[in-house]
Structure formats: structure tokens, C-alpha cells
XYZ file of C-alpha atoms in Angstrom:
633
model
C -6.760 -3.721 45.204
C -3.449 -4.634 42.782
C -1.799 -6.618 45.985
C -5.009 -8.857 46.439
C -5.141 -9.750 43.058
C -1.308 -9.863 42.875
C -0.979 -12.870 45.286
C -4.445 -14.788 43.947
C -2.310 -14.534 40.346
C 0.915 -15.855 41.746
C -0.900 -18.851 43.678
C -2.963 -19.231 40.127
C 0.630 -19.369 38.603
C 2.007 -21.939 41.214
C -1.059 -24.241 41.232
C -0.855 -24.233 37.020
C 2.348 -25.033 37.117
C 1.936 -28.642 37.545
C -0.150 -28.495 34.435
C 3.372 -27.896 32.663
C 3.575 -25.458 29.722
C 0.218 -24.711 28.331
C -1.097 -24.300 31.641
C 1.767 -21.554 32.019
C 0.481 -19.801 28.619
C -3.389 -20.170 30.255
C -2.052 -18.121 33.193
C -0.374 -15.696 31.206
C -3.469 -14.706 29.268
C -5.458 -14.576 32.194
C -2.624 -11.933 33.440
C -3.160 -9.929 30.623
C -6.939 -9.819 30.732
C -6.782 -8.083 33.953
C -6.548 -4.317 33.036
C -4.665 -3.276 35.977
C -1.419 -5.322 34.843
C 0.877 -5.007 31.304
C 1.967 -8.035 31.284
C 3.004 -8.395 27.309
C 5.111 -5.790 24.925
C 2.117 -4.581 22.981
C -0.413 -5.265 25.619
C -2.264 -8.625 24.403
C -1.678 -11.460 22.264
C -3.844 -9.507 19.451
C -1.101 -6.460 19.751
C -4.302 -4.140 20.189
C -2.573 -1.635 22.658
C -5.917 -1.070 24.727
C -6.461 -0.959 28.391
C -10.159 -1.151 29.928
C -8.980 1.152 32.944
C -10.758 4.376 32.698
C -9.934 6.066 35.982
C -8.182 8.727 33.263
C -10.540 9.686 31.008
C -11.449 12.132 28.124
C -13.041 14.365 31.605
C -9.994 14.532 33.419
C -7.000 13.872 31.990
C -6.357 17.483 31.528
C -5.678 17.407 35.398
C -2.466 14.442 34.853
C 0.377 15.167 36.078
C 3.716 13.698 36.462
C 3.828 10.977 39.575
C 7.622 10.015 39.527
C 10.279 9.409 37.321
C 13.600 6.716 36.805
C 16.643 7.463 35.224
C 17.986 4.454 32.955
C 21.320 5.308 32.959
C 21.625 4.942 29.524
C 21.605 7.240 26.705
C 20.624 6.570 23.001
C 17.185 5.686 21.653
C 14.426 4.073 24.057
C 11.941 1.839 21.942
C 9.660 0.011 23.481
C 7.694 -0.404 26.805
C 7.938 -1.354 30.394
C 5.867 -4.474 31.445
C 4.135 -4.290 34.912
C 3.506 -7.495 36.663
C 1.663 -7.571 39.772
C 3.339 -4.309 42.094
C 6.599 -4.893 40.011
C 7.480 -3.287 36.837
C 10.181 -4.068 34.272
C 11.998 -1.637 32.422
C 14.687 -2.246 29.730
C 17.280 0.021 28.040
C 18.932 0.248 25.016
C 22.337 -1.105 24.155
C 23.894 -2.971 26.792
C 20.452 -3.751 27.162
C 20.203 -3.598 30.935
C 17.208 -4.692 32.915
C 15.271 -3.494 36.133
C 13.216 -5.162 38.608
C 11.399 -1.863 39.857
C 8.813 -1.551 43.500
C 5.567 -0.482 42.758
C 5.002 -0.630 46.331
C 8.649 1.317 47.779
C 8.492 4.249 44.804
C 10.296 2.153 42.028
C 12.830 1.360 44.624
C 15.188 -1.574 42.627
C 14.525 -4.829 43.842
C 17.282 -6.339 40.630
C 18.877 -5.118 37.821
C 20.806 -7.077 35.030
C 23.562 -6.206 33.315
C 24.613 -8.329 30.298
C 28.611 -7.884 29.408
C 28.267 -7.404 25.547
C 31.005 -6.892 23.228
C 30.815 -3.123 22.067
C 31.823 -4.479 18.420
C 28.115 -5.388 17.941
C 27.361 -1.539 17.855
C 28.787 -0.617 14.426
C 26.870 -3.503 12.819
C 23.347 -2.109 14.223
C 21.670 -0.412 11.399
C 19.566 2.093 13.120
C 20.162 2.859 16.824
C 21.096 0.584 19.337
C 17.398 0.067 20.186
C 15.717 -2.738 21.961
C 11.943 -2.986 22.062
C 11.493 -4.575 25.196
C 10.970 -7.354 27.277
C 8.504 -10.827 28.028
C 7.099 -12.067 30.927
C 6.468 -16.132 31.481
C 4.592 -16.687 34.252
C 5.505 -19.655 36.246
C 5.424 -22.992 35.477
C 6.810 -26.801 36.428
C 9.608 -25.196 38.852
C 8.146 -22.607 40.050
C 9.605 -19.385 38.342
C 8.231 -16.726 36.628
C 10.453 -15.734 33.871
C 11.300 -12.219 32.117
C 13.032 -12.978 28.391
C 15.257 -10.556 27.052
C 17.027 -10.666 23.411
C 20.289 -8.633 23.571
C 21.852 -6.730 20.993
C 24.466 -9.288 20.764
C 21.269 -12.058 19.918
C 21.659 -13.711 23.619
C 18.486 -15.080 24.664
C 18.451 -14.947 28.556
C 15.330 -15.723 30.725
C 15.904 -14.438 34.340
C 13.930 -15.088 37.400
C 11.435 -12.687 37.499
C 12.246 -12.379 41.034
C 15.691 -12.533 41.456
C 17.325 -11.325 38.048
C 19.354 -14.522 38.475
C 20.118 -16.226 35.029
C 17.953 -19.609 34.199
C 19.288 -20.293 30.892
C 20.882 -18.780 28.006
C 21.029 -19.135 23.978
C 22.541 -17.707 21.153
C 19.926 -16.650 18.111
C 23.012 -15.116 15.434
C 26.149 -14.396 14.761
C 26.765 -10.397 14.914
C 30.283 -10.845 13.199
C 27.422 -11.526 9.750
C 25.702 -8.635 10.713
C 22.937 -10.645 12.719
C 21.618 -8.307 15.998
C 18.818 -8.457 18.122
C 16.411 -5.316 18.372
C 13.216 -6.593 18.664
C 11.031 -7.626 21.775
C 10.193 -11.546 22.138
C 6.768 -12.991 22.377
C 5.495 -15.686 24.619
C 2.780 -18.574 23.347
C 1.790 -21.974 24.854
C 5.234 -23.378 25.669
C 7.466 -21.344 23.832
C 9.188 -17.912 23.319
C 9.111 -16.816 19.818
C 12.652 -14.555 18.383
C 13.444 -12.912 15.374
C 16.783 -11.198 13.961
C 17.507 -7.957 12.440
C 20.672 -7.223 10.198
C 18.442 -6.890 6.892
C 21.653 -4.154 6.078
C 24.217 -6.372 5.948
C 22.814 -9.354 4.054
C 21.335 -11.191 6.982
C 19.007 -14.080 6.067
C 15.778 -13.789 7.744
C 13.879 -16.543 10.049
C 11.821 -16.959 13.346
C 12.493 -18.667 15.918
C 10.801 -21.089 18.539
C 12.656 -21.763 21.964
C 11.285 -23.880 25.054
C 10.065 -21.752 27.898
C 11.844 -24.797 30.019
C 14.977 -24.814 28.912
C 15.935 -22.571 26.007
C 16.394 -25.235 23.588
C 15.551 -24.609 19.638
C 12.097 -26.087 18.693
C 12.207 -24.769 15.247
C 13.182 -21.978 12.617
C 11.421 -21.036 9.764
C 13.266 -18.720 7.571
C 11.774 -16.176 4.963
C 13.564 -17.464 1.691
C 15.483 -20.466 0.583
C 14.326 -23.853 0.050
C 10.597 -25.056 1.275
C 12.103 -27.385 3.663
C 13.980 -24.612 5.439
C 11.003 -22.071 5.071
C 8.915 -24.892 6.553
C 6.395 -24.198 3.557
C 4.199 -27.187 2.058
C 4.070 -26.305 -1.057
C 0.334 -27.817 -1.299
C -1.108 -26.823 1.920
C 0.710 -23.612 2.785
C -1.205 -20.368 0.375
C -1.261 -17.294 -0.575
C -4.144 -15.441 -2.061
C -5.679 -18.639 -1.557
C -3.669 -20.385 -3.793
C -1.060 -23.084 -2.895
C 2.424 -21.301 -3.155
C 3.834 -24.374 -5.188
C 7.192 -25.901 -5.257
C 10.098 -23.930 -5.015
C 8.094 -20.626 -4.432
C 10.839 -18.568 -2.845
C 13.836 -20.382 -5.016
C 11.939 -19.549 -8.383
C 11.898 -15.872 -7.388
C 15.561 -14.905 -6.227
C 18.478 -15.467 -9.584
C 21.107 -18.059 -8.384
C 21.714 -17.971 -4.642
C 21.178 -14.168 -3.913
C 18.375 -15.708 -0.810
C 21.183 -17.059 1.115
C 21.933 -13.257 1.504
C 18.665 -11.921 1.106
C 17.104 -9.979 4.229
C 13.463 -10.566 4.841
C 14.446 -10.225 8.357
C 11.985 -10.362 11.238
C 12.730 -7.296 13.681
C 9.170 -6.544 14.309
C 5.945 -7.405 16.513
C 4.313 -11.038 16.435
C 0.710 -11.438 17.143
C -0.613 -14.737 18.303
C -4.715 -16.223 17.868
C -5.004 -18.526 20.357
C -8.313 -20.043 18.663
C -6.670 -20.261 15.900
C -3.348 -21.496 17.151
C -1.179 -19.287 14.797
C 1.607 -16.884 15.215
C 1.655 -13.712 12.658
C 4.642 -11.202 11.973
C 6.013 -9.363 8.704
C 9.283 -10.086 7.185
C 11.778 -6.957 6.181
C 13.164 -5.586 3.128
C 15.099 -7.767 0.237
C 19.223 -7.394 0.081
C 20.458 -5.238 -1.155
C 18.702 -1.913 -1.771
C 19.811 -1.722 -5.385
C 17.340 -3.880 -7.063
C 18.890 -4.524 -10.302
C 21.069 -6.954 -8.441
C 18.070 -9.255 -7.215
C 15.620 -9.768 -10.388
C 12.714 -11.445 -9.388
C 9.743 -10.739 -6.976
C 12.574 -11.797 -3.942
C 9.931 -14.069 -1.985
C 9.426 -14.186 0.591
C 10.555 -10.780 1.990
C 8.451 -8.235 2.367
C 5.572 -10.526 3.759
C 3.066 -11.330 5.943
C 3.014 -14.565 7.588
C 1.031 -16.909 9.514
C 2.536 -19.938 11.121
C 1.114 -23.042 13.170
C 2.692 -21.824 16.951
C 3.373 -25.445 17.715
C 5.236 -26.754 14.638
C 5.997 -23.199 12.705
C 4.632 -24.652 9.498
C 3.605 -21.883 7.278
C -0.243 -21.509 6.856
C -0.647 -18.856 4.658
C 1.567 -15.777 3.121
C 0.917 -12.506 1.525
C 3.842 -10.359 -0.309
C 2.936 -6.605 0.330
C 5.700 -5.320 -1.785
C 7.573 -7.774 -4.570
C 10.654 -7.120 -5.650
C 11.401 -3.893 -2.843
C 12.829 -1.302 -4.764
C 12.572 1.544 -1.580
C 13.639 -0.551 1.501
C 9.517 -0.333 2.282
C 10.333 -3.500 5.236
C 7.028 -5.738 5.866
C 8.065 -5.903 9.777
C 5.406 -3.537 11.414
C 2.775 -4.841 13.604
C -0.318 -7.295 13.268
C -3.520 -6.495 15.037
C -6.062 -8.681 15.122
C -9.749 -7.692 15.805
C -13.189 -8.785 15.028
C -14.531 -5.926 12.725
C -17.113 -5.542 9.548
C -15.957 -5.423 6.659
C -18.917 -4.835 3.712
C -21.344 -5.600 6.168
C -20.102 -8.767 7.571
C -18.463 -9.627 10.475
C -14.695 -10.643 9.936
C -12.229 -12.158 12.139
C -9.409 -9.635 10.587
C -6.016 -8.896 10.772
C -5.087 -4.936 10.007
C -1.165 -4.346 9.125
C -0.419 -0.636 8.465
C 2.778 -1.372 6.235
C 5.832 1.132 5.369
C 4.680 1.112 1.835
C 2.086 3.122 3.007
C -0.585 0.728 2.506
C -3.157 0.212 5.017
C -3.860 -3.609 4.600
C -6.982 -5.515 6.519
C -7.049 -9.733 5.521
C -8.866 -12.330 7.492
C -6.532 -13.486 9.714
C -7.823 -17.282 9.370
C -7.654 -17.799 5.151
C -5.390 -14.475 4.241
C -7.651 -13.191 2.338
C -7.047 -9.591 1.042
C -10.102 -8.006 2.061
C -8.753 -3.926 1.993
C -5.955 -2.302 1.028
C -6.042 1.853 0.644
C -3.340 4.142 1.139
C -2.999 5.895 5.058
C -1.456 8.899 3.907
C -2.278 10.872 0.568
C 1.283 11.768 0.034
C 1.607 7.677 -1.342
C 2.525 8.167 -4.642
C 5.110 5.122 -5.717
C 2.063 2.879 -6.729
C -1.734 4.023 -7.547
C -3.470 1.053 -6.172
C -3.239 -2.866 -4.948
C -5.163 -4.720 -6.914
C -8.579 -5.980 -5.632
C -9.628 -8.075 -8.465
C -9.083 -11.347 -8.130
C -9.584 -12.832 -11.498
C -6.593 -10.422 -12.449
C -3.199 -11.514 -12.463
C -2.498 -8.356 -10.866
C -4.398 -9.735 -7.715
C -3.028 -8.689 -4.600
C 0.110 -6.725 -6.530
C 0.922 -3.043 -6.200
C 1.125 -0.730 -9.273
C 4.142 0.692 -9.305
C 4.550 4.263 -11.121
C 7.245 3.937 -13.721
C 8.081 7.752 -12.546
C 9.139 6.556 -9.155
C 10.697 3.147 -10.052
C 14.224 2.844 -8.809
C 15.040 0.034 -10.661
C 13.404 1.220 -13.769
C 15.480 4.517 -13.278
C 18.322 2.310 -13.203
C 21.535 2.486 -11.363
C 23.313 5.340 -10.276
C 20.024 7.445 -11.469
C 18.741 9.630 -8.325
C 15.019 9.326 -8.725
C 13.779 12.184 -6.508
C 10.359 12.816 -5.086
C 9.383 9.457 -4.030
C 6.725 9.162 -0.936
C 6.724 7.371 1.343
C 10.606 7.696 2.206
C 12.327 3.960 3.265
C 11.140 4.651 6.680
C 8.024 4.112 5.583
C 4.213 5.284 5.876
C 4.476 3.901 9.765
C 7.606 2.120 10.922
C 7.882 -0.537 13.628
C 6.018 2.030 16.398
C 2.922 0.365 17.054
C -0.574 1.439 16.399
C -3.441 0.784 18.678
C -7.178 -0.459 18.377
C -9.836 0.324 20.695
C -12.730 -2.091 20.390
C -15.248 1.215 22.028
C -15.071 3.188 19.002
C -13.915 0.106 16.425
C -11.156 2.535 14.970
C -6.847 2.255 14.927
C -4.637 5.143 16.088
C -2.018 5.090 14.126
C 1.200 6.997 14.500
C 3.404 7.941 10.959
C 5.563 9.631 8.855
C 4.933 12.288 6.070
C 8.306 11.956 4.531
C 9.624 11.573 1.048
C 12.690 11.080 -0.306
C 15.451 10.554 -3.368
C 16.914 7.292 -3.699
C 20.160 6.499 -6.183
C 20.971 3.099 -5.968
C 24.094 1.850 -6.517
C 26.411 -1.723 -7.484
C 27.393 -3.198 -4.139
C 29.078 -6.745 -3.187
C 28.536 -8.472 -0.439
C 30.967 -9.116 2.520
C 29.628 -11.095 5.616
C 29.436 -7.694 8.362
C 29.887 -5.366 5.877
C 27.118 -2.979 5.085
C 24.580 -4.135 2.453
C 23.086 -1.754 1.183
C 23.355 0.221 -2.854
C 21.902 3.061 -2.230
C 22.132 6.898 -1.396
C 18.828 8.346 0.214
C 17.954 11.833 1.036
C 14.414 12.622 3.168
C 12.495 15.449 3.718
C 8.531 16.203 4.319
C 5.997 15.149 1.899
C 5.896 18.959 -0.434
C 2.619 20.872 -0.992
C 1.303 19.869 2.511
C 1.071 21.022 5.838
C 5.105 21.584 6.322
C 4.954 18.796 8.467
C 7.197 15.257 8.604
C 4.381 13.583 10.632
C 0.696 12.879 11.162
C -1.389 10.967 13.845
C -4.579 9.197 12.325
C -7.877 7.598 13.028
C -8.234 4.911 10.819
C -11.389 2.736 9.792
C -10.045 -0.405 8.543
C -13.033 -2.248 7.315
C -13.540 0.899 5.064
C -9.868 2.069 4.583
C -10.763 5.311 5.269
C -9.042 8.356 7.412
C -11.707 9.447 9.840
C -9.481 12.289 11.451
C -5.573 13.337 10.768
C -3.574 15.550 13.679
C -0.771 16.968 11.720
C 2.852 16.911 13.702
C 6.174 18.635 13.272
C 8.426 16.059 13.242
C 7.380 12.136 12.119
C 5.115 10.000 15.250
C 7.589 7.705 16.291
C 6.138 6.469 19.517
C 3.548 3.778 19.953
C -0.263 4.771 20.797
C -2.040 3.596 23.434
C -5.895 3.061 23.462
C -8.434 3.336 26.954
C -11.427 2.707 27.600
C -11.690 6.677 29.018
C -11.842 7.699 25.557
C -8.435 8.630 25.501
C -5.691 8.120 22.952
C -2.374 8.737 24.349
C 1.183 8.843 21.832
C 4.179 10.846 21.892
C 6.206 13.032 19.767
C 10.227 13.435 18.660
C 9.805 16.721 20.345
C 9.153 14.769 23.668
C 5.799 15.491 23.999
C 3.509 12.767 25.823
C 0.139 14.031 24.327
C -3.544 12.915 25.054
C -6.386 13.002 22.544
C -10.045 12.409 22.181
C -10.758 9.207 20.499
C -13.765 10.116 18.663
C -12.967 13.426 17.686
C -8.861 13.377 17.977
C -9.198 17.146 19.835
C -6.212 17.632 21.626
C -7.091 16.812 25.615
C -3.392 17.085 27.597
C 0.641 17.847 26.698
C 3.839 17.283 28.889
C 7.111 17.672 27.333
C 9.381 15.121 28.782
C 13.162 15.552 28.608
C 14.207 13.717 25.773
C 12.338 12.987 22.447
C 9.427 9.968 22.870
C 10.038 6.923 20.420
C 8.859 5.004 22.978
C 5.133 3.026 23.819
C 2.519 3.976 25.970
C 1.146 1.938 28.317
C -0.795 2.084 31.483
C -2.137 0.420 34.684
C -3.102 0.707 38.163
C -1.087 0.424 41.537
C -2.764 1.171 44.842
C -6.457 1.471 43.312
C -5.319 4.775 40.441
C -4.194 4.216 37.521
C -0.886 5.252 35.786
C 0.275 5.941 32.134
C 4.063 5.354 31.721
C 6.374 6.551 28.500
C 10.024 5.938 28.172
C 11.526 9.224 26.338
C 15.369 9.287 24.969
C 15.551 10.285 21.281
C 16.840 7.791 19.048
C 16.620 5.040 16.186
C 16.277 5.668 12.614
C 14.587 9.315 12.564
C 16.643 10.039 15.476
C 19.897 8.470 14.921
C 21.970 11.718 14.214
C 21.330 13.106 17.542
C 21.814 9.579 19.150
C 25.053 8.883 17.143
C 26.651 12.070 16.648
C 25.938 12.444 13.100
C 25.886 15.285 10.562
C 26.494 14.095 7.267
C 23.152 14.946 5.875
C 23.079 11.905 3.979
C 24.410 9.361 7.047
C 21.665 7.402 8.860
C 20.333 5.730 5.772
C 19.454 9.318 4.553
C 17.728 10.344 7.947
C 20.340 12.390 9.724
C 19.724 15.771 7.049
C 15.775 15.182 6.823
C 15.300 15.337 10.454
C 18.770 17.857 11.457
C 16.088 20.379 13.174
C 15.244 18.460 15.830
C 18.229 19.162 18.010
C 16.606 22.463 18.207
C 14.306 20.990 20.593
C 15.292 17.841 22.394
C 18.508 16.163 23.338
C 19.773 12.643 24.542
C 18.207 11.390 27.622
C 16.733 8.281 29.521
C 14.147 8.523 31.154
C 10.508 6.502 32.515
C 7.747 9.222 33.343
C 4.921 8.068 35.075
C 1.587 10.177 35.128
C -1.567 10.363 37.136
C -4.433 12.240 37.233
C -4.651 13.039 41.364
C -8.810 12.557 41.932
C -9.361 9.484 40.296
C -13.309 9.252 39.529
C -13.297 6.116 38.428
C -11.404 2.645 38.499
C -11.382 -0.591 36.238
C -11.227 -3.769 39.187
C -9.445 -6.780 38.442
C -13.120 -8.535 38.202
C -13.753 -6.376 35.371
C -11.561 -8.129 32.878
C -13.639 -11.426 33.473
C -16.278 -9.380 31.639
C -14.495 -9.083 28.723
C -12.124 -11.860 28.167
C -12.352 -11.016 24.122
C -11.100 -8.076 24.371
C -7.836 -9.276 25.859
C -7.198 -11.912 23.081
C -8.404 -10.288 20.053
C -11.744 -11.604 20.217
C -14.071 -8.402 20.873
C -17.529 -8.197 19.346
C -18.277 -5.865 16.342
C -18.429 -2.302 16.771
């Protein structure tokens, strides 16, 4: 039962705690390998979005139905995922970012809530929604208390008592008077918690963050352009494409001092390899969107990193897109797995990018081992480069048709796909390690882009260009399509075609069950072999949240926050109707207030006859699994 394991974790977490940090980081693995919890924003340090409980299943999940629902309070766009810790679950909201202790045991009676008093002024200088992606749990360690970590719109860092709510300590990550704001969801590792910044609209300067877990102090920042020093690149040791980056890499690629005010922000998922020790995420788009003002390949936005967890030095770097000339931001989601890749056995790391490249490197050396296109509409570049005696290695080949900058300024160039919100945005993807494929939720939209001459004011909008989006033409009508993906092969093994763009993050079982949800507000349930449509429940607001699951009182449970919102949805959640407002999204996605409206809402489901049940002993089976280090399928 949950409670028995409950209190053996939480005198685990007490005895560890004399071990100090690392110890704490032990525990919260071993949390996270037992199925019945969610204990981390994407599930596991490998960001695999997979749960071994299998109580629901591809038999019976037909029979789900809802088992209770909680009100937020709060309208707007709900991103993200609750965390479930032992019988208490933690649910966050959008702006003012308000937290809740819920009772697993008393019907999600509220044990806590927090309430952060946040200057409204930081609203207007949120690009795309006043989302937040959620929040992470530290389990406890040296005094004795289990932490939650929340990043505010406002960038306030708080950890609160997991217990209590009650503040422990408190820092500030930017300045939202330049634009800086905090959307994403923070990641625990060994004795740290790990922030990034969004604001890649208004000029922002990109970096990552480490804080102490004890008391909130800076450990270090690593930004995504300027000098090495501030980067924390070695210019010797520190690759990409298994070269040394050199001297001066990012300095030598931006004219004058355009990277003081160049973006490559860091508003998406990190992934951590404990083995390995390193920390992975994607830096955002280049400022501005008009790229005739930033000659140069603009390094290092757009790009995947890998960073030492302990000292943030940069191990290795790839740059999907150089020189950005359709906001295609580098921020989605990491996923590590163990997969083949021509026949051999690869410790990998599998980023499904905006630019609509599907991109699988080991996550060790960086090596680009695939990189094919996830939706056919793709049409800005024909290929990345495999060869790597060319100098084209690694580099996307950019139509001259679709080239914004090539167009030149104040030239519309019209029919470009992907659209800036990309192939996939930030709404994660999931792996399951039964059937070795990734569910991936994304957009079939294209767009027109006219950029435009901009200059730069600190909290001003950034950005020099006019977009307009609509669905990919000569297709199935459709702005959206979920996928089965084989990443050692880079190949589409089934497509569900949607209405409206997937904007919620999948979730993965061991029942053979895919779960994601639709703008429509749809929670939906698929076969994972065969992606045949197995349950729907429209919710009351559209889903652009995650699902996740686990198990209270021996059944388990799939939970989905629904309130329509962020980028696609940011004309119903703002009140918009200029067609081209919302970065171009508000006309391209006007028809869906014809079937959802602003809400806030958790739904939890269960199936009522439960046939089967994942123990907590189970996840000692498969400790791999729960770190990114299953065996081949």
C-alpha cells in the first residue's frame, strides 16, 4: 500500500539526511523509481514520461472514468504537471503562481496553499501566456525538510516546506523590468536546484542557473553567449561535433555586442545522467527575429547543451539552427534512453526540436547520430547534414525560397513550415522503454513571416517581425498530429491526425497505453503499438497541460490539468483578436473558441475494477528505467 511505503520513504529521507546533499539527491531518485509516486516535472531524471503502473491498461481503460476534480482558482493557461509525493500531491497555477498542498488520503482536502504577492507589471512583459510549468520536490536533507521549489513569474526562487508551505529561503533569478520572467519548471540534482529564464522577446540574455538546495545561494551561471569565461566554455576541452569550440566561439559569431542582448534563453526542460554526471537543456531563439540585424551563426542560441552538474562547465554543444531566421527556439525537451542505433547499442539523447527536426546524439560525446524531419510538411531546409568530412556537417540546408533573411526586410515570405511555434514546442514527448518508441505531440502549422528593423529598449518588445499561421496546405485540414516515432531510425511508425495543434504533454505506461490531450480539451488514450484510439473525456477547458499518473490506496490514477492557454492559446487566454497579435497565433488558431473556453481545472481518472497493480517493490526491478538507463528494445 502507498501509506506503507510513504512512511519507509520519509524515514529513508530522515536517516539520509545526515549524509548531507548527495544523500538527499540518492533519496530523491529512489522516490522516483517507485511507480506509484511523481515525484519530478517530467517524471525521471531522463524526462522519459513513463510510469510502470499498469492497473490501466490497453484492456480497460475504456471503462476510466472521472474520480474527482479541483478547481485552481485561476484562469489563463495551465502548463505543466502536478507532482505526487507520498499521499500528498502538489499542484501549481499559472500567474500568481499559487501553490497547493492537496490530501490524497481526505479527497484533495488542502492541507497548504501559497500565495506569492507578485507585482501584476510582470504580466505585460510575458511573451506567451502567463504559464508556469510546474513545480520540484527535494526530499529531505541535513534539517530535516522536504522541500517543494517554485520559480515565479516575477523570477523568485522560493523553496517551501513541503509540509507546511512555510517559506525556507528565497532568491531572485532576473530582473522583469529587462524583460527577464520565469515560466519554466526547476530541476533538482545532487545538491542543487537548477533555473533558467525566459524573456528571449525582449532581448533577454540567456543562462542557467545552479542554487544550493541548503540555502538558496548562487553556485554558478553559465550563460548561452558572450565571452568563454561567462559561458563557462574551455575552449580546448568543451566540443562540438567533436571538435573543440575554440577561443572566442560565441564572440566570433555575434557583430559587435548584439550577445549582450541576444536571447538563447533557457525556458525549457533539463535532463540530468547521473552516471554521467551532466545536466542537458536547449537554449531559445537569437534577438531579434529580424535576422539581418544579427549576421553571424549567433552562437550559442539555438543549442543543445551538456554541462558538468557540479561545476556547470560546458562539455559539449550542438547548434540545431545557426543564425535563426523563424524564431525555431532550441528549448524543448531532452530524453535520454539506451536505444540502437545501426545496430548498436547507444546511450542516446533524442530532442524533437521546433525546427522540425527530429535529432538523436549520444548523450556522452554529442555525436550527431540522426537527424530526419517529424513532420513532412518541413520544408525551410531539405536535410542536416550527415557527412562529416563536409563542412556542412551537422548544418541545416536552408531553402533560399523560404529564407527570411535572404528575402530581406520588410519582404513577407509566405508559406514557410514549420510556423515559429515550431514542429513540437516545449510540451513534452514521452518514451516507453516496452515498445522502444517516443510519443510525440506537435503542430502542423505554417506560416508568413515579414521581418522588420527594430531597436532595442531594456522591457520593450524585441522582436522585427510580423507572423501569420495557419495549417500546413494540401494535408489533412488539420493544425496538429500525434506521432510514434523511432528514433534510432528517424522514422514515423504511426501519425493520429488532430484538429487543432497537440499542445499537452504525453504520458507513457507500462499498460500499453499512451495518454495526451487536445486544445479541444480532450484527455485521450491510445494504443501504443498501434496508436488506435482506446478512451476520450472532454474536460472543461482546453488541455496544454502533462499527463501523469500514480496510485493512492492500491488503484492507480491519471491526472491532467486543463485551462486553455499559452502561445496557441493566448487569444482566448488574453482577450485577443487581432489576427496577427500573439506572435501571429491569435488568427491561426481564432476557431477554437468554438469549442472550449477559460477554465482551471485538475481531473483525476480511474478505471473502477482495477485488474492489476504495479507495488512499490516493483520499481527495485527496474531501477534503469527510472534514470534513463533501460536495456535495448
Amino acid at each position: 500500500m502507498l501509506k506503507t511505503f510513504t512512511k519507509a520513504a520519509l524515514a529513508s529521507s530522515l536517516l539520509l539526511a545526515g549524509g548531507g546533499y548527495a544523500a538527499a539527491n540518492d533519496a530523491l531518485k529512489e522516490a522516483a523509481s517507485n511507480p506509484a509516486q511523481w515525484v519530478m516535472p517530467t517524471g525521471n531524471y531522463a524526462n522519459q514520461r513513463y510510469s510502470e503502473l499498469d492497473a490501466i491498461n490497453k484492456d480497460n481503460v475504456g471503462d476510466m472514468v472521472p474520480a474527482w476534480t479541483f478547481s485552481t482558482g485561476v484562469l489563463r493557461g495551465h502548463e505543466g504537471n502536478p507532482l505526487v509525493v507520498g499521499d500528498t500531491m502538489y499542484v501549481h497555477t499559472p500567474f500568481p503562481n499559487i501553490v497547493y498542498a492537496l490530501d490524497l488520503t481526505q479527497d484533495g482536502r488542502i492541507k497548504w496553499r501559497y500565495e506569492p504577492k507578485q507585482d501584476p507589471n510582470v504580466i505585460p512583459v510575458m511573451c506567451c501566456d502567463t504559464v508556469n510549468r510546474g513545480v520540484a520536490y527535494a526530499p529531505a536533507s541535513d534539517g530535516g525538510k522536504a522541500m517543494v521549489i517554485l520559480h515565479q513569474a516575477d523570477t523568485t526562487v522560493v523553496a517551501l516546506d513541503a509540509e507546511t508551505g512555510e517559506q525556507i529561503w528565497s532568491v531572485q533569478n532576473g530582473d522583469p523590468s529587462k524583460g527577464e520572467t520565469g515560466t519554466a519548471a526547476p530541476m533538482v540534482a545532487n545538491d542543487k536546484v537548477y533555473i533558467g529564464i525566459s524573456g528571449g522577446e525582449f532581448g533577454v540574455r540567456g543562462s542557467l542557473t545552479a542554487y544550493n538546495l541548503s540555502d538558496g545561494k548562487q553556485a554558478w551561471r553559465a550563460y548561452s553567449t558572450g565571452p568563454d569565461d561567462e559561458m563557462l566554455f574551455d575552449p580546448e576541452k568543451t566540443t562540438a561535433l567533436g571538435k573543440p569550440v575554440g577561443a572566442d566561439s560565441s564572440l566570433n559569431s555575434w557583430e559587435g555586442d548584439q550577445w549582450q542582448i541576444g536571447g538563447g534563453t533557457t525556458w525549457g526542460w533539463f535532463a540530468f545522467d547521473p552516471e554521467l554526471n551532466l545536466v542537458y537543456y536547449g537554449t531559445g531563439n537569437p534577438s531579434t527575429w529580424n535576422p539581418s540585424q544579427r549576421p553571424g551563426d549567433n552562437k550559442w542560441s539555438m543549442t543543445i547543451m551538456a554541462r558538468d552538474a557540479d561545476s556547470g562547465m560546458a562539455k559539449w554543444v550542438y547548434q540545431m539552427t545557426p543564425h535563426d531566421e523563424w524564431d525555431f527556439d532550441g528549448v524543448n525537451e531532452m530524453i535520454l534512453a539506451d536505444i540502437p542505433v545501426d545496430g548498436q547499442e547507444r546511450k542516446a539523447l533524442v530532442h524533437f526540436d521546433r525546427n522540425g527536426f527530429a535529432y538523436t546524439l549520444d548523450r556522452e560525446t554529442g555525436e550527431l547520430l540522426v537527424a530526419e524531419k517529424f513532420d513532412p510538411a518541413v520544408n525551410w531546409a531539405t536535410e542536416v547534414v550527415m557527412d562529416k568530412e563536409s563542412d556542412q556537417y551537422g548544418r541545416p540546408q536552408v531553402v533560399a525560397e523560404y529564407s527570411t533573411e535572404q528575402n530581406g526586410e520588410d519582404v513577407n515570405t509566405t508559406g514557410i513550415c514549420p510556423a515559429a511555434l515550431g514542429t513540437k514546442d516545449q510540451q513534452p514527448a514521452a518514451f516507453s522503454p516496452k515498445t522502444g518508441l517516443f510519443y510525440v505531440p506537435t503542430n502542423h502549422v505554417c506560416m508568413d513571416y515579414e521581418p522588420f528593423r527594430v531597436a532595442y529598449t531594456a522591457g520593450q518588445p524585441y522582436v522585427g517581425a510580423t507572423l501569420s499561421m495557419y495549417p500546413a496546405p494540401d494535408s489533412h485540414g488539420g493544425m496538429g498530429n500525434f506521432i510514434a516515432w523511432d528514433a534510432g531510425k528517424g522514422e514515423i511508425v504511426w501519425s493520429l491526425p488532430e484538429q487543432f495543434s497537440v499542445w499537452s504533454g504525453a504520458l507513457a505506461t507500462a499498460g500499453d497505453v499512451v495518454f495526451y490531450g487536445t486544445l479541444e480539451g480532450y484527455l485521450k488514450a491510445v494504443d501504443a503499438q498501434t496508436g488506435d484510439e482506446l478512451y476520450s473525456f472532454k474536460t472543461p477547458s482546453g488541455i496544454i497541460g502533462n499527463v501523469m499518473t500514480y496510485e493512492t490506496d492500491g488503484k492507480q490514477m491519471v491526472g491532467i490539468l486543463s485551462g486553455i492557454g499559452g502561445w496557441a492559446g493566448i487569444g482566448l487566454a488574453a482577450g485577443l483578436t487581432d489576427p496577427n497579435a500573439g506572435l501571429g497565433a491569435v488568427g491561426g488558431y481564432a476557431a477554437l473558441s468554438n469549442y472550449t473556453a477559460l477554465g482551471g481545472q485538475l481531473t483525476v481518472f480511474t478505471v473502477p475494477d482495477q485488474t492489476a497493480s504495479a507495488s512499490s517493490t516493483d520499481a527495485a526491478a527496474t531501477p534503469a528505467a527510472a534514470e534513463g538507463e533501460q536495456p535495448a528494445n
